[in-house]
XYZ file of C-alpha atoms in Angstrom:
578
model
C 0.141 0.013 0.037
C 2.627 2.573 1.185
C 5.184 1.306 -1.348
C 2.763 1.753 -4.194
C 1.660 5.243 -2.799
C 5.469 6.132 -2.676
C 6.000 4.962 -6.240
C 4.054 8.104 -7.737
C 6.683 10.093 -6.457
C 9.934 8.425 -7.615
C 11.593 11.645 -8.580
C 11.240 12.965 -5.166
C 12.358 9.698 -3.594
C 15.563 9.622 -5.880
C 16.262 13.166 -4.849
C 15.795 12.369 -1.087
C 18.213 9.371 -1.307
C 20.695 11.311 -3.408
C 20.717 14.107 -0.828
C 20.931 11.557 2.094
C 24.078 9.906 0.326
C 25.460 13.485 0.034
C 24.942 14.013 3.618
C 26.256 10.871 4.920
C 29.387 11.079 2.624
C 30.175 14.474 4.227
C 29.443 13.340 7.541
C 31.953 10.441 7.271
C 34.546 12.800 5.415
C 34.758 15.318 8.160
C 36.736 13.388 10.778
C 39.671 12.623 8.235
C 40.110 16.509 7.948
C 40.497 16.550 11.586
C 42.968 13.957 11.632
C 45.060 15.669 8.984
C 45.006 18.942 11.043
C 46.147 17.116 14.158
C 48.689 15.080 12.380
C 50.046 18.450 10.922
C 50.131 19.991 14.365
C 52.007 16.841 15.838
C 54.616 17.116 12.894
C 57.918 18.439 14.436
C 59.583 18.551 10.907
C 57.345 21.397 9.683
C 57.926 25.089 10.231
C 55.287 27.129 11.937
C 54.404 28.892 8.569
C 54.243 25.444 6.893
C 51.821 24.173 9.492
C 49.699 27.154 9.162
C 49.556 26.969 5.310
C 48.551 23.213 5.700
C 45.909 23.713 8.559
C 44.393 26.727 6.471
C 44.154 24.515 3.534
C 42.582 21.608 5.596
C 40.459 24.270 7.310
C 39.187 25.425 3.993
C 38.302 21.956 2.811
C 36.717 21.043 6.181
C 34.162 24.228 5.767
C 33.480 23.286 2.154
C 32.424 19.731 3.355
C 30.442 21.113 6.219
C 28.467 23.531 3.795
C 28.072 20.999 1.219
C 26.504 18.540 4.053
C 24.384 21.368 5.384
C 22.927 21.932 1.804
C 22.342 18.330 1.482
C 20.367 17.971 4.798
C 18.056 21.029 4.077
C 17.242 19.446 0.450
C 16.895 16.026 1.992
C 14.413 17.432 4.484
C 12.452 19.321 1.612
C 12.038 16.132 -0.233
C 11.097 13.836 2.566
C 8.546 16.451 3.780
C 7.064 16.639 0.300
C 6.908 12.862 -0.020
C 5.434 12.134 3.511
C 2.684 15.017 2.899
C 1.853 13.673 -0.581
C 1.624 10.150 0.544
C -0.313 10.880 3.489
C -2.810 12.999 1.535
C -3.105 10.153 -0.861
C -3.685 7.689 1.868
C -6.219 9.869 3.554
C -8.227 10.108 0.225
C -8.149 6.502 -0.580
C -9.472 5.531 2.892
C -12.151 8.145 2.654
C -13.050 6.845 -0.626
C -13.174 3.301 0.351
C -15.390 4.099 3.403
C -17.818 5.464 1.061
C -18.041 2.140 -0.594
C -18.870 0.454 2.855
C -22.310 -0.876 3.771
C -23.900 -0.332 6.843
C -22.688 -3.581 8.209
C -18.940 -2.792 7.309
C -19.316 0.849 9.253
C -20.793 -1.093 12.406
C -17.882 -3.437 12.293
C -15.217 -0.717 12.350
C -17.468 1.642 14.311
C -17.538 5.242 13.160
C -14.993 6.595 15.723
C -12.401 4.018 14.747
C -12.787 5.026 11.308
C -12.078 8.662 11.952
C -9.219 7.723 13.929
C -7.862 5.762 11.115
C -8.151 8.808 8.475
C -6.531 11.189 10.885
C -4.186 9.992 13.555
C -3.285 6.652 11.981
C -2.668 8.763 8.636
C -0.416 11.188 10.595
C 1.549 8.430 11.918
C 2.206 7.105 8.523
C 3.506 10.549 7.520
C 5.790 10.902 10.632
C 7.174 7.222 9.562
C 7.960 8.433 5.962
C 9.683 11.548 7.306
C 11.882 9.334 9.637
C 12.556 6.907 6.663
C 13.941 9.137 4.321
C 15.745 11.347 6.833
C 16.916 8.851 9.639
C 16.329 5.032 9.020
C 17.760 4.771 5.773
C 20.786 7.254 6.816
C 21.369 5.145 10.069
C 22.709 1.893 8.748
C 24.712 3.723 6.072
C 26.295 6.080 8.560
C 26.803 2.963 11.121
C 28.625 0.799 8.635
C 30.590 3.624 7.177
C 31.860 4.773 10.609
C 32.410 1.385 11.822
C 34.749 0.560 8.710
C 36.633 4.057 8.863
C 37.056 3.806 12.787
C 38.821 0.483 12.274
C 40.819 1.799 9.546
C 41.954 4.754 11.241
C 43.030 2.954 14.515
C 43.241 -0.827 13.926
C 44.453 -1.581 17.219
C 41.349 -0.311 19.049
C 38.979 -2.326 16.976
C 37.907 -4.488 19.936
C 36.661 -1.235 21.737
C 34.329 -0.452 18.957
C 32.806 -3.916 19.033
C 32.288 -3.843 22.758
C 30.774 -0.286 22.693
C 28.274 -1.511 19.886
C 27.286 -4.567 21.788
C 26.442 -2.762 24.941
C 24.637 0.027 23.278
C 22.631 -2.751 21.208
C 21.727 -4.727 24.323
C 20.556 -1.674 26.117
C 18.517 -0.634 22.977
C 16.883 -4.009 22.823
C 15.931 -4.261 26.450
C 14.593 -0.616 26.023
C 12.445 -1.572 22.906
C 11.060 -4.676 24.595
C 9.893 -2.590 27.607
C 8.305 0.174 25.448
C 6.753 -1.998 22.738
C 3.640 -3.096 24.412
C 3.042 0.368 25.473
C 3.193 1.696 21.937
C 0.737 -1.212 20.777
C -1.487 -0.005 23.019
C -1.647 3.873 22.060
C -3.851 3.273 19.071
C -6.740 1.429 20.556
C -6.729 4.123 23.624
C -7.005 6.871 20.953
C -9.980 5.283 19.598
C -11.515 5.048 23.095
C -10.827 8.504 23.945
C -12.202 9.745 20.348
C -15.330 7.692 21.030
C -15.927 9.281 24.386
C -15.474 12.819 23.206
C -17.566 12.280 20.143
C -20.777 10.657 22.335
C -20.068 13.765 24.759
C -20.247 16.110 22.148
C -23.012 14.875 19.941
C -25.181 14.308 23.227
C -24.380 17.506 24.843
C -27.965 18.474 25.571
C -28.529 15.006 27.318
C -25.448 15.368 29.257
C -26.385 18.868 30.253
C -30.206 17.813 30.935
C -29.180 14.987 33.331
C -26.262 16.752 34.912
C -23.986 14.001 33.620
C -20.862 16.230 33.251
C -19.016 14.648 36.022
C -19.724 11.260 34.878
C -18.646 12.018 31.307
C -15.445 13.746 32.755
C -14.754 10.477 34.850
C -14.905 8.233 31.888
C -12.583 10.738 29.948
C -10.150 10.977 32.887
C -10.024 7.215 33.027
C -9.197 6.790 29.446
C -6.756 9.603 29.410
C -4.950 8.609 32.500
C -4.479 5.276 31.174
C -2.939 6.753 27.896
C -0.933 8.926 30.207
C 0.390 5.922 32.061
C 1.632 4.376 28.970
C 3.570 7.724 27.685
C 5.065 7.904 31.118
C 6.255 4.475 31.000
C 7.831 5.227 27.643
C 9.244 8.485 28.981
C 10.810 6.758 32.095
C 12.630 4.233 29.765
C 13.796 7.013 27.687
C 15.024 8.819 30.900
C 17.219 5.726 31.449
C 18.469 4.959 27.973
C 20.108 8.241 27.208
C 22.330 8.366 30.419
C 23.109 4.434 29.756
C 24.211 5.334 26.265
C 26.365 8.509 27.387
C 28.073 6.275 30.139
C 28.901 3.622 27.653
C 30.339 6.185 25.170
C 32.477 8.039 27.701
C 33.947 4.811 29.089
C 34.820 3.921 25.437
C 36.351 7.285 24.705
C 38.311 6.925 28.158
C 39.594 3.459 27.248
C 40.666 4.550 23.655
C 42.372 7.770 25.055
C 44.212 5.606 27.830
C 45.504 3.040 25.434
C 46.575 5.889 22.917
C 48.478 7.581 25.739
C 50.355 4.213 26.145
C 51.174 3.920 22.357
C 52.690 7.232 21.904
C 55.709 6.051 24.108
C 56.655 3.535 21.680
C 58.290 6.057 18.911
C 57.805 9.445 17.492
C 56.382 8.347 14.216
C 53.723 6.068 16.115
C 53.147 9.306 18.395
C 52.480 11.367 15.379
C 50.225 9.033 13.922
C 48.355 8.059 17.225
C 47.890 11.662 17.996
C 46.361 12.498 14.727
C 44.046 9.570 14.503
C 42.589 9.745 18.128
C 40.201 12.766 17.274
C 38.849 11.082 14.225
C 38.616 7.784 16.233
C 36.563 9.348 18.772
C 34.276 11.028 16.202
C 33.663 7.919 14.402
C 32.783 6.376 17.838
C 30.342 9.082 18.363
C 28.975 8.692 15.003
C 28.491 4.745 15.544
C 26.775 5.521 18.971
C 24.600 8.240 17.191
C 23.407 5.698 14.642
C 22.712 3.073 17.038
C 20.704 5.397 19.343
C 18.805 7.036 16.386
C 18.088 3.668 14.890
C 16.533 2.320 18.113
C 14.685 5.295 19.011
C 13.363 5.682 15.571
C 12.581 1.999 15.421
C 10.428 2.234 18.427
C 8.558 5.513 17.202
C 8.206 3.483 13.700
C 6.464 0.705 15.570
C 3.570 3.014 15.964
C 3.619 3.934 12.279
C 3.685 0.205 11.063
C 0.623 -0.266 13.326
C -0.926 2.528 11.873
C -0.137 1.109 8.358
C -1.684 -2.177 9.303
C -4.927 -0.577 10.433
C -5.186 1.466 7.154
C -4.500 -1.379 5.099
C -7.306 -3.298 6.994
C -9.656 -0.581 5.714
C -8.559 -0.688 2.201
C -8.276 -4.571 1.992
C -11.862 -4.911 3.218
C -14.204 -6.656 1.000
C -17.445 -4.788 1.451
C -20.174 -6.780 2.595
C -22.569 -5.681 -0.131
C -21.520 -5.423 -3.902
C -23.521 -4.562 -7.075
C -23.408 -6.684 -10.204
C -23.265 -4.046 -12.877
C -23.162 -0.260 -13.271
C -25.659 -0.325 -16.224
C -28.508 1.873 -15.966
C -32.028 0.294 -15.944
C -35.367 1.352 -15.697
C -37.193 -0.235 -12.658
C -40.745 0.195 -11.974
C -42.488 0.877 -8.675
C -43.600 -2.503 -7.513
C -41.990 -3.971 -4.469
C -42.059 -7.762 -3.377
C -40.508 -9.493 -0.413
C -40.111 -13.122 -1.153
C -39.943 -15.335 2.242
C -37.364 -12.706 3.405
C -35.638 -13.363 6.803
C -33.120 -11.256 8.345
C -30.631 -11.052 11.251
C -28.275 -8.418 12.204
C -24.443 -9.492 12.450
C -23.545 -11.296 15.723
C -27.367 -11.417 16.590
C -28.510 -15.064 17.436
C -32.132 -14.240 16.959
C -33.689 -13.011 13.333
C -35.289 -9.557 13.330
C -37.444 -10.502 10.462
C -38.853 -14.064 9.709
C -40.066 -15.417 6.500
C -41.907 -12.176 5.486
C -43.763 -12.305 1.929
C -45.879 -9.721 0.341
C -46.160 -7.689 -3.028
C -47.037 -4.049 -3.301
C -48.472 -2.492 -6.753
C -47.000 0.593 -8.290
C -48.598 3.845 -6.827
C -50.026 2.031 -3.690
C -49.627 3.899 -0.306
C -48.663 1.207 2.113
C -48.409 1.607 6.003
C -46.227 -0.582 8.026
C -47.207 -0.681 12.012
C -46.433 -2.788 14.877
C -45.090 -2.551 18.414
C -41.677 -1.344 19.124
C -39.090 -3.827 18.091
C -41.362 -5.663 15.597
C -38.796 -4.978 12.886
C -40.392 -2.124 10.878
C -37.316 -0.187 10.468
C -35.482 -3.100 9.491
C -37.999 -3.995 6.749
C -37.666 -0.612 5.458
C -33.860 -0.736 5.357
C -34.001 -3.808 3.075
C -35.762 -2.056 0.311
C -32.993 0.641 -0.726
C -30.628 -2.238 0.213
C -28.935 -0.811 3.349
C -28.736 -4.276 4.169
C -29.110 -7.719 2.448
C -31.623 -10.380 3.520
C -30.266 -13.501 5.364
C -32.704 -15.547 3.485
C -35.134 -14.692 0.601
C -35.372 -12.079 -1.862
C -36.275 -8.501 -1.980
C -37.419 -7.445 -5.456
C -38.160 -3.780 -6.883
C -39.489 -3.535 -10.289
C -39.419 -7.257 -10.467
C -35.563 -7.248 -10.220
C -33.642 -8.878 -7.219
C -31.760 -6.024 -5.645
C -28.689 -8.155 -5.650
C -28.591 -7.612 -9.421
C -29.352 -4.158 -9.844
C -26.954 -1.463 -10.139
C -26.561 0.984 -7.479
C -27.204 4.181 -9.663
C -30.445 2.518 -10.762
C -31.637 1.644 -7.086
C -30.669 5.146 -5.667
C -32.700 6.663 -8.570
C -35.617 4.350 -7.999
C -35.917 4.246 -4.195
C -35.548 7.247 -1.783
C -35.683 6.907 2.051
C -36.602 9.361 4.666
C -35.391 8.479 7.989
C -36.937 9.185 11.472
C -33.937 10.985 12.641
C -33.312 13.958 9.918
C -29.579 14.284 9.344
C -28.502 17.500 7.595
C -25.194 18.444 6.542
C -23.448 21.617 7.050
C -23.524 23.888 4.123
C -26.655 25.363 2.475
C -30.156 24.180 2.049
C -29.869 23.658 -1.575
C -26.820 21.523 -0.953
C -28.772 19.294 1.136
C -31.651 19.080 -1.311
C -29.248 18.345 -4.158
C -28.080 15.176 -2.394
C -31.600 13.751 -3.459
C -30.981 15.291 -7.035
C -27.879 16.776 -8.020
C -29.247 18.530 -10.965
C -32.244 19.867 -9.090
C -33.453 23.306 -10.446
C -35.249 26.001 -8.356
C -38.645 24.536 -9.676
C -37.800 21.102 -8.529
C -36.863 22.581 -4.936
C -39.946 24.551 -4.913
C -42.178 21.620 -5.824
C -40.532 19.430 -3.396
C -40.468 22.008 -0.566
C -44.343 22.487 -1.085
C -45.088 18.553 -0.813
C -43.054 18.368 2.459
C -44.549 21.832 3.738
C -41.046 23.012 4.063
C -41.687 26.059 1.922
C -43.490 27.533 4.811
C -40.262 28.358 6.632
C -37.980 28.327 3.710
C -39.621 31.278 1.924
C -39.427 33.423 4.997
C -35.402 33.163 4.851
C -33.642 35.879 3.106
C -31.565 33.525 1.202
C -34.024 30.961 0.653
C -32.363 27.951 -0.592
C -28.782 29.384 -0.033
C -29.483 29.908 3.758
C -26.848 28.234 5.694
C -27.072 24.878 7.474
C -24.952 24.458 10.525
C -23.416 21.115 11.558
C -26.264 18.651 11.833
C -28.743 21.378 11.064
C -28.489 22.713 14.676
C -29.995 26.238 13.263
C -33.139 24.624 12.567
C -36.024 23.035 14.841
C -36.499 19.165 14.900
C -39.733 19.812 12.607
C -38.048 21.841 10.212
C -35.074 19.384 9.747
C -37.559 16.637 9.467
C -39.525 18.513 6.473
C -36.202 19.331 4.818
C -35.387 15.506 5.026
C -38.708 14.906 3.266
C -37.963 17.349 0.760
C -34.758 15.840 -0.056
C -36.530 12.493 -0.486
C -39.304 13.532 -2.853
C -37.327 15.909 -5.106
C -35.851 13.226 -7.261
C -39.374 12.026 -7.668
C -38.509 8.199 -7.064
C -40.979 5.318 -7.856
C -40.671 4.016 -4.267
C -40.547 6.467 -1.329
C -39.868 5.183 2.153
C -41.022 7.172 5.134
C -39.484 5.695 8.198
C -41.602 7.373 11.117
C -40.463 10.501 9.181
C -43.478 12.844 10.564
C -42.995 11.999 14.108
C -41.581 15.633 14.817
C -44.386 17.396 12.907
C -47.525 18.815 14.763
C -50.907 17.359 13.802
C -51.766 20.126 11.314
C -48.239 19.689 9.409
C -48.477 16.103 9.392
C -52.066 16.350 7.764
C -50.839 18.660 5.100
C -47.873 16.454 4.403
C -50.319 13.497 3.896
C -52.603 15.430 1.541
C -49.647 16.685 -0.402
C -48.628 12.927 -0.847
C -52.099 11.696 -1.793
C -52.253 14.753 -4.371
C -48.723 15.010 -5.782
C -47.286 11.384 -5.547
C -49.867 9.378 -6.996
C -47.604 7.340 -9.095
C -45.155 6.776 -6.310
C -45.183 3.768 -4.263
C -45.038 5.126 -0.854
C -44.306 2.976 2.287
C -45.030 4.668 5.677
C -43.477 3.111 8.789
C -45.595 4.744 11.435
C -46.083 4.460 15.238
C -49.385 6.036 14.984
C -52.280 4.389 13.005
C -53.767 7.790 12.334
C -50.694 8.133 9.925
C -51.676 5.235 7.770
C -55.429 5.136 8.324
C -56.020 6.070 4.628
C -53.356 3.768 3.242
C -54.207 1.310 0.363
C -52.735 -1.449 2.403
C -51.391 -1.741 5.999
C -48.924 -4.377 6.817
C -48.928 -5.491 10.632
C -45.651 -6.888 12.106
C -45.218 -8.532 15.351
C -41.936 -10.161 16.629
C -40.481 -9.935 13.262
C -43.424 -11.727 11.619
C -45.951 -10.437 9.268
C -49.292 -11.357 10.987
C -51.784 -9.433 9.159
C -52.334 -7.323 5.974
C -55.171 -5.372 4.701
C -56.961 -1.965 4.909
C -57.807 -0.179 8.035
C -61.172 -1.155 8.180
C -60.422 -4.895 7.300
C -57.737 -5.072 9.967
C -59.841 -3.520 12.724
C -62.300 -6.355 12.138
C -59.990 -9.238 11.533
C -56.456 -8.604 13.217
C -56.358 -8.977 17.176
C -52.758 -7.459 16.922
C -53.933 -4.350 15.004
C -57.095 -4.152 17.192
C -54.884 -3.975 20.171
C -52.619 -1.115 18.696
C -55.611 0.855 17.593
C -57.753 0.550 20.771
C -54.576 1.416 22.828
C -53.933 4.646 20.737
C -57.598 5.513 20.922
C -57.650 5.209 24.676
C -54.619 7.311 24.747
C -56.332 10.196 22.599
C -59.480 9.925 24.715
């Protein structure tokens, strides 16, 4: 996934690698100049002027190498930043597009807050990983190998000091990584949990305030936050012991090297000159080796979070959606609806929500669906626009099994208005055009009049360009519901499903909406999921559900006479009204 995404930017990758090699080369080259300078200073055969001339030449060369290395470092940072930003933007877009293809079942499996974290925090972790890869992780092994070889070439007699230092630093790094690994693995799941608590609290702010649950919400958030803080502190404590340990090891190695060189210089003048010139380079190479190991260890630990995030993003991108469509061909479907021995159970639910339901609806019929709470009314409605597929049986629209209908055709044929009116931030017209992208002002006027939304839209100075805040918070519940109905009818669907979508309307507005449906949607098959029988009393046909089964079907008059379940619901509601 990430390799493929990086492949789009091969020229930037080449630039990053080239500048990294330049940076490593200049870093490894600098100690040789220091060796030459010290060797000149220790050379007793040269005059003072000769020493100054040579040292000046080496100094200029050292300055040029340092400047070239600095330029390489700047260019490498720019190239790495561009790669990281571009790839992370691509991954974020791919993940969002993939989520758009998910069915209800897929989203329920991942959970909304989890998907948000994967698109934001996990992508940011991948971005940081890419920065480290092109700035540090590739440079570290090159620097380590180069410094190791050059240090031994500089002072072959002290090779064993390098080996001992490397072994000790690697052991400290391995132990530290082993302690910190589990803490890094827990970070992302805790981020999911914290994000979920914050989302629930903000979405349900009115409930929290109404029931004085601020302290309880704060306690839940604090508990999750404290757990995350504990993991961060554990990592911090480990780091606090790592750095001093590395420092002690390196200083002991330097002390040992200087002590041994002090013994070597007593052997002869030529040996003394060579050893005094090489000790500074040797120490610098030791520091580079230590730096490479420390940076490699630290970056590897941080990179582990990036690799976890790559796996989480990969899981989303590789998910085979639970619902696929056979073809993209545009078909013309009729408005008849049929359930053929349909049963349905939600994932991980042992008991089916719907059991062996069969019925046929003719085009243009107005059909009511009633039943007690939990009878399966909304589930039945969600099968018609194929938000879920039935566990058994078939759902047909226009005589075609929905499994063999293209998505575009189904969305053009079937529209659904939910009980909970969900509006997106933007404008009224932007929300209405979700039902018909090419809707004109005339289309919006017609639909708004049917849904009785024109009553308040016409009072707004901007009318359809009036702003809609997040989740439509600048409109009342009834207004949001009427706009939701407007969005459902604007595309003139052949099948319209109203899932208790007039529950927030007053009796007058609900009556006006029903009259408009009878008048304007005569050719539309209208399925009304209702809690109140008064909402469906004039329907051509009423379906009665009980415990997921279709127990009766007929007109209001027929059901009042023949269905005990319908009679009980009807009499209960009459008693409440009385």
